[in-house]
Amino acid sequence: MDAVRAVLIDIDGVLTVSWKPLPGAVEALRRIRDVGLGVVLLTNTTSRTRASIAATLGAAGFPVDAEDILTAPAATAAYLTDHHPGARCSLLNSGDIREDLAGVTLLDDTETDTETDTDAVPDVVIVGGAGPEFDYAALNRAFGHLQRGARLVAMHRNLYWRTDRGLDLDSGAFLLGLEHAARTRAEITGKPAPAFFEAALARLGVGPGQAVMVGDDIESDVLAAQRTGVTGVLVKTGKYLPETHRAASARPDHVLDSVADLPALLDSVVRR
């Protein structure tokens, strides 16, 4: 690989859990910044905007601002602009992310009879992150839209994520049901979509061989990045499970106990 110039880092489970810094994470990011490496934080988090994430991380001591963060909602907005311009969209998500969906036409279809009001029928159903909003009525409404021909766009396929309570179910579990029931396949915009990693590389102006990706999800973070030519680093924090590691479709380039060990890896193995 070429000399590394940039580091892509997942947030949830790598730098934080339930938005609380993991041991050594703040210092690790500061050390990476100090040696002049470019940094983009890639996250499938769909409950907060980039500005909100940056404010929370900054308050915890992380040296980041909104421009350093690439979210699945922001990537979704760009994807819809490119692939479904002008589409009317129904959003199923936990949290207010409209700020990061600039240019996307969102319908409020919760109280509308789409059988009689054709203007309320969406062209695209967007699935974000799971939460209390993913009840029967909401999922059935999305199913109805898909039966009437709407396209299905999902921000990710994560089945679960790590919180301070343990593992919580995520929208990937519901997405599988919608796909099977509606006999369709979702278009994915966040990790593990190659375009998500490519957007981060383009933002930093580096090639795949000049970057490393650090994540706790071996498939969506690490192996997906490796398939684009980026060096993958798996950390044993967050949603990491030994059984998932053993059953993975391939091997990560590097495995660390935590992101606190990343600066040493960059100094001794990767950077040259």
Short mmCIF file of C-alpha atoms in Angstrom, two decimals:
data_model
loop_
_atom_site.label_atom_id
_atom_site.label_comp_id
_atom_site.label_asym_id
_atom_site.label_seq_id
_atom_site.Cartn_x
_atom_site.Cartn_y
_atom_site.Cartn_z
CA MET A 1 0.00 0.00 0.00
CA ASP A 2 1.00 3.63 -0.47
CA ALA A 3 2.01 5.88 2.42
CA VAL A 4 -1.13 6.47 4.46
CA ARG A 5 -2.47 10.00 4.37
CA ALA A 6 -5.96 9.58 5.78
CA VAL A 7 -7.95 7.70 8.41
CA LEU A 8 -11.64 6.87 8.15
CA ILE A 9 -13.20 6.10 11.53
CA ASP A 10 -16.60 4.81 12.54
CA ILE A 11 -18.04 6.67 15.54
CA ASP A 12 -20.50 4.48 17.43
CA GLY A 13 -18.69 1.56 19.04
CA VAL A 14 -15.24 2.83 18.05
CA LEU A 15 -14.94 6.34 19.50
CA THR A 16 -18.05 6.28 21.70
CA VAL A 17 -20.78 4.08 23.13
CA SER A 18 -24.08 5.88 23.75
CA TRP A 19 -22.09 9.05 22.89
CA LYS A 20 -19.72 8.57 25.83
CA PRO A 21 -16.01 8.40 24.82
CA LEU A 22 -14.37 5.01 25.01
CA PRO A 23 -11.09 4.87 26.99
CA GLY A 24 -8.24 6.43 25.06
CA ALA A 25 -10.39 7.46 22.09
CA VAL A 26 -10.05 11.25 22.49
CA GLU A 27 -6.27 11.03 22.87
CA ALA A 28 -6.00 8.67 19.89
CA LEU A 29 -7.84 11.07 17.61
CA ARG A 30 -5.73 13.99 18.84
CA ARG A 31 -2.51 12.06 18.10
CA ILE A 32 -3.73 11.21 14.61
CA ARG A 33 -4.50 14.87 13.99
CA ASP A 34 -1.14 15.95 15.38
CA VAL A 35 0.83 13.93 12.83
CA GLY A 36 -1.09 15.59 10.00
CA LEU A 37 -3.30 12.75 8.80
CA GLY A 38 -6.65 13.61 7.25
CA VAL A 39 -9.68 12.35 9.15
CA VAL A 40 -13.28 11.66 8.20
CA LEU A 41 -15.70 10.13 10.67
CA LEU A 42 -18.07 7.79 8.83
CA THR A 43 -21.23 6.83 10.63
CA ASN A 44 -24.47 5.03 9.89
CA THR A 45 -25.98 6.90 12.83
CA THR A 46 -29.36 8.20 11.70
CA SER A 47 -30.70 9.77 14.89
CA ARG A 48 -28.65 12.99 14.72
CA THR A 49 -27.48 15.54 12.19
CA ARG A 50 -23.82 16.19 11.42
CA ALA A 51 -23.93 19.43 13.40
CA SER A 52 -25.44 17.70 16.43
CA ILE A 53 -22.88 14.89 16.28
CA ALA A 54 -20.01 17.36 16.00
CA ALA A 55 -21.29 19.36 18.97
CA THR A 56 -21.62 16.24 21.12
CA LEU A 57 -18.17 14.93 20.18
CA GLY A 58 -16.59 18.36 20.62
CA ALA A 59 -18.06 18.69 24.10
CA ALA A 60 -16.47 15.33 24.95
CA GLY A 61 -13.05 16.60 23.84
CA PHE A 62 -12.80 15.15 20.32
CA PRO A 63 -11.11 17.53 17.85
CA VAL A 64 -13.84 17.46 15.16
CA ASP A 65 -16.34 19.72 13.48
CA ALA A 66 -19.31 19.05 11.21
CA GLU A 67 -17.16 19.09 8.07
CA ASP A 68 -15.23 16.07 9.39
CA ILE A 69 -18.37 13.92 9.57
CA LEU A 70 -20.04 11.94 6.80
CA THR A 71 -23.41 10.52 7.82
CA ALA A 72 -25.69 8.03 6.14
CA PRO A 73 -28.47 10.67 5.89
CA ALA A 74 -26.13 13.09 4.09
CA ALA A 75 -25.07 10.31 1.74
CA THR A 76 -28.73 9.44 1.20
CA ALA A 77 -29.53 13.01 0.17
CA ALA A 78 -26.72 12.95 -2.40
CA TYR A 79 -27.80 9.53 -3.65
CA LEU A 80 -31.42 10.58 -4.12
CA THR A 81 -30.35 13.74 -5.96
CA ASP A 82 -28.27 11.64 -8.36
CA HIS A 83 -30.49 8.59 -8.78
CA HIS A 84 -34.04 9.75 -8.00
CA PRO A 85 -34.12 13.51 -8.70
CA GLY A 86 -37.35 15.18 -7.65
CA ALA A 87 -38.69 12.05 -5.98
CA ARG A 88 -41.36 12.36 -3.30
CA CYS A 89 -40.13 10.42 -0.29
CA SER A 90 -41.61 8.81 2.80
CA LEU A 91 -39.13 8.67 5.68
CA LEU A 92 -39.18 5.96 8.36
CA ASN A 93 -36.53 6.90 10.91
CA SER A 94 -35.97 7.48 14.61
CA GLY A 95 -34.76 11.05 15.15
CA ASP A 96 -34.98 14.34 13.25
CA ILE A 97 -32.43 14.32 10.42
CA ARG A 98 -34.17 16.64 7.97
CA GLU A 99 -31.26 19.08 8.13
CA ASP A 100 -29.00 16.45 6.55
CA LEU A 101 -31.59 15.59 3.89
CA ALA A 102 -31.27 18.91 2.09
CA GLY A 103 -32.99 18.88 -1.29
CA VAL A 104 -35.10 15.80 -0.52
CA THR A 105 -38.89 16.17 -0.79
CA LEU A 106 -40.35 14.51 2.30
CA LEU A 107 -44.06 13.72 2.50
CA ASP A 108 -46.04 13.61 5.72
CA ASP A 109 -48.06 10.50 4.92
CA THR A 110 -48.96 9.46 8.45
CA GLU A 111 -52.47 10.91 8.34
CA THR A 112 -53.11 10.67 4.60
CA ASP A 113 -55.21 8.11 2.76
CA THR A 114 -52.93 7.30 -0.16
CA GLU A 115 -55.73 5.29 -1.77
CA THR A 116 -57.66 8.51 -2.46
CA ASP A 117 -54.91 11.18 -2.47
CA THR A 118 -52.47 10.26 -5.21
CA ASP A 119 -50.34 13.33 -4.47
CA ALA A 120 -49.42 11.70 -1.15
CA VAL A 121 -48.11 8.50 -2.74
CA PRO A 122 -44.31 8.52 -2.41
CA ASP A 123 -41.91 7.54 -5.15
CA VAL A 124 -39.34 6.35 -2.60
CA VAL A 125 -39.54 4.86 0.89
CA ILE A 126 -36.44 5.81 2.92
CA VAL A 127 -35.56 3.59 5.87
CA GLY A 128 -33.19 5.07 8.45
CA GLY A 129 -32.39 3.95 11.99
CA ALA A 130 -34.80 1.99 14.15
CA GLY A 131 -36.58 3.18 17.27
CA PRO A 132 -40.09 3.47 18.70
CA GLU A 133 -41.30 4.83 15.35
CA PHE A 134 -40.91 1.34 13.83
CA ASP A 135 -44.32 0.13 14.96
CA TYR A 136 -46.81 -1.99 13.03
CA ALA A 137 -48.64 0.98 11.54
CA ALA A 138 -45.47 2.59 10.20
CA LEU A 139 -44.05 -0.63 8.77
CA ASN A 140 -47.37 -1.57 7.21
CA ARG A 141 -47.68 1.91 5.69
CA ALA A 142 -44.22 1.51 4.14
CA PHE A 143 -45.20 -1.95 2.90
CA GLY A 144 -48.27 -0.42 1.23
CA HIS A 145 -46.14 2.19 -0.55
CA LEU A 146 -43.80 -0.50 -1.83
CA GLN A 147 -46.73 -2.55 -3.13
CA ARG A 148 -47.84 0.53 -5.07
CA GLY A 149 -44.46 0.77 -6.78
CA ALA A 150 -42.31 2.94 -4.52
CA ARG A 151 -38.56 2.27 -4.54
CA LEU A 152 -36.90 1.21 -1.29
CA VAL A 153 -33.80 3.15 -0.20
CA ALA A 154 -32.15 2.26 3.11
CA MET A 155 -29.38 4.08 4.92
CA HIS A 156 -27.81 0.83 6.12
CA ARG A 157 -28.39 -2.85 6.87
CA ASN A 158 -27.21 -2.88 10.49
CA LEU A 159 -29.04 -5.56 12.47
CA TYR A 160 -28.02 -4.13 15.87
CA TRP A 161 -25.76 -1.62 17.58
CA ARG A 162 -24.08 -1.29 20.97
CA THR A 163 -25.55 0.96 23.66
CA ASP A 164 -24.72 1.30 27.36
CA ARG A 165 -27.53 -1.24 27.93
CA GLY A 166 -26.01 -3.80 25.57
CA LEU A 167 -26.98 -4.66 21.98
CA ASP A 168 -30.15 -3.04 20.62
CA LEU A 169 -32.05 -4.10 17.50
CA ASP A 170 -31.57 -1.87 14.44
CA SER A 171 -33.48 -1.27 11.23
CA GLY A 172 -31.71 -3.95 9.20
CA ALA A 173 -33.91 -6.54 10.89
CA PHE A 174 -37.06 -4.71 9.75
CA LEU A 175 -35.59 -4.01 6.32
CA LEU A 176 -35.24 -7.73 5.65
CA GLY A 177 -38.94 -8.19 6.37
CA LEU A 178 -39.97 -5.35 4.07
CA GLU A 179 -37.79 -6.67 1.26
CA HIS A 180 -39.20 -10.17 1.52
CA ALA A 181 -42.81 -9.07 1.93
CA ALA A 182 -42.72 -6.55 -0.92
CA ARG A 183 -40.46 -8.71 -3.10
CA THR A 184 -38.00 -5.91 -3.64
CA ARG A 185 -34.38 -5.11 -2.83
CA ALA A 186 -33.27 -1.97 -1.01
CA GLU A 187 -30.74 0.44 -2.46
CA ILE A 188 -28.18 1.02 0.34
CA THR A 189 -26.60 4.46 0.75
CA GLY A 190 -24.49 4.19 3.94
CA LYS A 191 -21.96 1.55 4.92
CA PRO A 192 -21.31 -0.97 3.37
CA ALA A 193 -22.08 0.79 0.06
CA PRO A 194 -18.83 1.47 -1.86
CA ALA A 195 -20.03 4.98 -2.71
CA PHE A 196 -20.02 5.87 1.00
CA PHE A 197 -16.31 5.11 1.34
CA GLU A 198 -15.54 6.69 -2.02
CA ALA A 199 -17.22 9.93 -0.90
CA ALA A 200 -15.01 10.03 2.19
CA LEU A 201 -11.87 9.47 0.10
CA ALA A 202 -12.91 12.17 -2.34
CA ARG A 203 -13.48 14.61 0.50
CA LEU A 204 -9.89 14.06 1.67
CA GLY A 205 -8.41 13.93 -1.83
CA VAL A 206 -6.72 10.55 -1.35
CA GLY A 207 -6.81 7.19 -3.09
CA PRO A 208 -7.91 3.92 -1.47
CA GLY A 209 -4.33 2.77 -0.94
CA GLN A 210 -3.61 5.90 1.08
CA ALA A 211 -6.33 5.35 3.69
CA VAL A 212 -7.31 3.05 6.55
CA MET A 213 -10.82 2.40 7.82
CA VAL A 214 -11.39 1.66 11.51
CA GLY A 215 -14.63 0.01 12.62
CA ASP A 216 -16.30 -2.38 15.05
CA ASP A 217 -18.53 -4.03 12.40
CA ILE A 218 -16.34 -6.49 10.52
CA GLU A 219 -18.64 -6.75 7.50
CA SER A 220 -20.10 -3.25 7.04
CA ASP A 221 -17.09 -1.24 8.23
CA VAL A 222 -13.93 -3.23 7.69
CA LEU A 223 -14.43 -5.78 4.92
CA ALA A 224 -16.59 -3.36 2.91
CA ALA A 225 -13.75 -0.82 3.04
CA GLN A 226 -11.21 -3.48 2.08
CA ARG A 227 -13.26 -4.32 -1.01
CA THR A 228 -12.78 -0.70 -2.16
CA GLY A 229 -9.01 -0.95 -1.67
CA VAL A 230 -8.86 0.71 1.77
CA THR A 231 -6.89 -1.00 4.56
CA GLY A 232 -9.31 -2.35 7.18
CA VAL A 233 -8.78 -2.20 10.93
CA LEU A 234 -11.20 -4.05 13.22
CA VAL A 235 -11.47 -2.97 16.86
CA LYS A 236 -12.76 -5.25 19.62
CA THR A 237 -15.15 -2.69 21.08
CA GLY A 238 -18.75 -1.68 20.41
CA LYS A 239 -20.70 -4.37 18.58
CA TYR A 240 -17.64 -6.60 18.12
CA LEU A 241 -18.37 -10.24 18.90
CA PRO A 242 -15.78 -13.05 18.64
CA GLU A 243 -18.28 -15.35 16.94
CA THR A 244 -19.04 -12.72 14.30
CA HIS A 245 -15.32 -12.25 13.74
CA ARG A 246 -14.79 -15.99 13.29
CA ALA A 247 -17.74 -16.35 10.90
CA ALA A 248 -16.86 -13.33 8.76
CA SER A 249 -16.60 -13.65 4.99
CA ALA A 250 -12.92 -12.58 5.01
CA ARG A 251 -10.12 -11.47 7.34
CA PRO A 252 -9.48 -7.88 8.38
CA ASP A 253 -6.06 -6.44 7.58
CA HIS A 254 -5.49 -5.57 11.25
CA VAL A 255 -7.25 -6.27 14.56
CA LEU A 256 -6.86 -4.01 17.62
CA ASP A 257 -8.23 -4.17 21.13
CA SER A 258 -9.48 -0.59 20.77
CA VAL A 259 -8.97 2.65 18.87
CA ALA A 260 -6.52 3.67 21.61
CA ASP A 261 -4.04 1.31 19.89
CA LEU A 262 -4.47 2.92 16.47
CA PRO A 263 -1.71 5.58 16.67
CA ALA A 264 0.87 2.92 17.47
CA LEU A 265 -0.33 0.78 14.55
CA LEU A 266 -0.09 3.73 12.19
CA ASP A 267 3.41 4.50 13.39
CA SER A 268 4.82 0.98 13.40
CA VAL A 269 2.95 -0.89 10.65
CA VAL A 270 1.03 1.29 8.25
CA ARG A 271 2.60 4.74 7.96
CA ARG A 272 5.88 5.01 6.14
#
